[in-house]
C-alpha positions as a printed Julia matrix, in Angstrom:
211×3 Matrix{Float64}:
 -80.3    22.41    9.55
 -80.56   18.88   10.95
 -81.9    20.0    14.31
 -84.69   21.93   12.61
 -85.47   19.07   10.22
 -85.36   16.31   12.84
 -87.07   18.05   15.73
 -89.08   20.99   14.36
 -90.58   19.6    11.17
 -88.51   21.74    8.82
 -88.7    20.69    5.16
 -85.29   19.21    4.19
 -85.78   20.51    0.65
 -85.33   24.03    2.01
 -81.66   23.39    2.83
 -79.87   26.28    1.05
 -76.86   24.03    0.42
 -78.88   21.43   -1.5
 -77.2    22.23   -4.85
 -73.78   21.27   -3.46
 -74.94   17.64   -3.47
 -75.29   17.67   -7.25
 -79.03   16.95   -7.08
 -80.81   18.04  -10.29
 -83.58   19.88   -8.42
 -84.33   21.03   -4.92
 -87.36   18.73   -4.86
 -85.23   15.71   -5.79
 -82.86   16.54   -2.97
 -85.7    16.83   -0.46
 -87.2    13.53   -1.57
 -83.9    11.64   -1.21
 -82.29   13.42    1.72
 -83.48   10.93    4.37
 -82.13    7.96    2.4
 -78.54    9.03    1.76
 -76.76    8.29    5.05
 -74.92    5.39    3.41
 -73.76    7.59    0.56
 -72.49   10.19    3.03
 -70.57    7.44    4.86
 -68.99    6.32    1.58
 -68.2     9.92    0.68
 -66.47   10.49    4.04
 -64.41    7.32    3.59
 -63.32    8.36    0.09
 -62.35   11.82    1.31
 -60.27   10.19    4.04
 -58.5     8.02    1.45
 -58.2    10.4    -1.48
 -58.65   13.9    -0.08
 -61.7    14.3    -2.3
 -64.81   12.38   -3.35
 -67.53   12.52   -6.0
 -70.58   14.65   -5.3
 -73.22   12.99   -3.18
 -75.67   12.72   -6.07
 -73.07   11.07   -8.27
 -72.6     8.41   -5.58
 -76.37    8.04   -5.36
 -76.65    7.59   -9.13
 -73.99    4.89   -9.07
 -75.64    3.08   -6.18
 -79.05    3.22   -7.86
 -77.56    1.83  -11.05
 -75.96   -1.02   -9.09
 -79.25   -1.95   -7.41
 -78.28   -0.7    -3.96
 -81.49    1.34   -3.97
 -84.79    0.16   -5.37
 -87.12    2.92   -6.5
 -90.8     2.28   -7.2
 -92.73    5.46   -7.8
 -92.27    7.64   -4.74
 -90.99    4.75   -2.62
 -87.24    4.35   -2.02
 -85.88    1.11   -0.56
 -82.26    1.03    0.52
 -79.43    1.04    1.21
 -79.25   -2.65    0.23
 -75.91   -3.93    1.42
 -74.67   -6.5    -1.07
 -75.13   -4.52   -4.3
 -73.69   -1.52   -2.47
 -70.58   -3.52   -1.53
 -70.15   -4.63   -5.14
 -70.57   -1.05   -6.35
 -68.02    0.28   -3.84
 -65.47   -2.3    -4.99
 -66.03   -2.09   -8.73
 -66.37    1.68   -9.06
 -64.37    3.09   -6.14
 -61.82    0.36   -5.42
 -63.05   -0.09   -1.85
 -63.05   -3.64   -0.49
 -66.5    -3.5     1.1
 -67.71   -6.53    3.02
 -71.26   -7.18    4.22
 -71.65   -8.24    7.86
 -75.0    -9.88    8.35
 -74.3   -10.29   12.06
 -71.81   -8.07   13.84
 -71.31   -8.24   17.6
 -69.56   -5.51   19.54
 -66.5    -7.77   19.82
 -66.59   -8.24   16.05
 -66.89   -4.49   15.56
 -63.73   -3.95   17.59
 -61.93   -6.76   15.74
 -62.86   -5.41   12.33
 -61.76   -1.89   13.28
 -58.49   -3.3    14.6
 -57.75   -4.58   11.07
 -57.79   -0.97    9.87
 -61.26   -1.07    8.37
 -63.98    1.5     8.86
 -67.48    0.19    9.44
 -70.75    1.56    8.14
 -72.73    0.43   11.19
 -76.5     0.17   11.41
 -77.77    2.2    14.36
 -80.9     3.99   15.46
 -81.13    7.55   14.19
 -81.62    8.51   17.83
 -77.93    7.9    18.52
 -77.42   11.66   18.28
 -79.27   11.93   21.63
 -77.79    9.03   23.63
 -79.48   10.19   26.81
 -82.82    9.12   25.26
 -83.67    5.42   24.94
 -84.14    4.5    21.25
 -87.43    3.13   19.92
 -85.54    0.65   17.73
 -82.05   -0.51   16.85
 -80.77    0.05   13.34
 -82.27    1.86   10.37
 -79.58    4.53   10.02
 -75.89    4.31    9.08
 -72.9     5.91   10.79
 -69.22    5.52    9.91
 -67.31    3.89   12.77
 -63.66    4.89   12.44
 -62.26    3.1    15.49
 -62.8     1.46   18.86
 -60.27    2.31   21.56
 -58.77   -0.12   24.03
 -60.81    1.59   26.72
 -63.98    0.7    24.81
 -64.94    4.02   23.24
 -66.52    3.93   19.78
 -65.48    6.82   17.54
 -67.88    7.48   14.67
 -69.03   10.11   12.21
 -72.78   10.58   12.03
 -74.29   11.99    8.8
 -77.31   13.22   10.8
 -75.51   14.66   13.8
 -77.14   17.94   14.78
 -74.16   19.42   16.68
 -70.4    19.27   16.13
 -70.13   16.82   19.04
 -72.74   14.47   17.55
 -71.4    14.68   13.99
 -67.95   13.53   15.14
 -69.03   11.44   18.09
 -67.63    9.2    20.81
 -69.71    6.77   22.88
 -68.77    3.98   25.28
 -69.47    0.54   23.84
 -72.32    0.0    26.3
 -74.11    3.15   25.15
 -73.4     2.42   21.49
 -74.92   -1.06   21.93
 -78.32    0.4    22.84
 -78.59    1.82   19.33
 -76.62   -0.76   17.34
 -78.52   -3.06   14.98
 -75.76   -5.68   14.91
 -75.0    -5.44   11.2
 -73.17   -3.26    8.72
 -70.61   -3.02    5.94
 -66.87   -2.74    6.58
 -64.62   -0.75    4.27
 -60.94   -1.51    3.6
 -59.52    1.61    1.98
 -56.22    0.05    0.96
 -55.75   -0.92   -2.69
 -57.73   -4.04   -3.48
 -54.53   -5.95   -4.15
 -53.43   -5.31   -0.54
 -56.77   -6.03    1.14
 -56.92   -9.11    3.33
 -59.88  -11.35    4.13
 -61.52  -11.16    7.53
 -61.14  -14.2     9.74
 -62.8   -15.71   12.8
 -66.01  -14.35   14.26
 -65.69  -11.21   12.19
 -65.99  -13.2     8.95
 -68.62  -11.52    6.83
 -71.58  -13.11    5.17
 -72.64  -11.74    1.82
 -76.35  -12.29    2.09
 -79.49  -10.99    0.45
 -82.27   -9.94    2.73
 -80.29   -7.71    5.06
 -82.76   -5.0     6.05
 -82.31   -1.8     4.04
 -81.04    1.25    5.85
 -82.28    4.81    5.61
């Protein structure tokens, strides 16, 4: 239903599959649905590692409890990177590292280490033929960068099969890329290795929240 929601004003709460997320009510799902791209990225990574993953709402609850979302009344702020990274490590055994600044070269280097990257991009990346109004604000899961310079990524808000499991040349990806993100090492924590060189991460507060 993403095409209808994104381009035709359809109410996301009307998604007939809302209960599969584990949300307590349809209204809760509708209220949160535009803020859960990071949780979908984590869920995809866990499925890749384990063959299964907790329900989306369970991941949301854990992230809220860890401070990765801040909720004040009807306002939702997040995903906030550093508490999310701590939550991913402590609860799910994922060595998650915050990248305050991430160039395209760094993105390739980090992927070459075997990590996936939750990369901040414009939500408009699903229509790369259209120039974005901004960079960043949405999260996709980058699973690799080829030697030829193609970025392979899974987009939680892709509206077609081709945009959900997408490939873009680095130059096109750059137009949407906010230059920050969180990398995920899915190996056991005892086997994870630190990142070196320009791809060294900075665990910093104040990284803009993603929706």
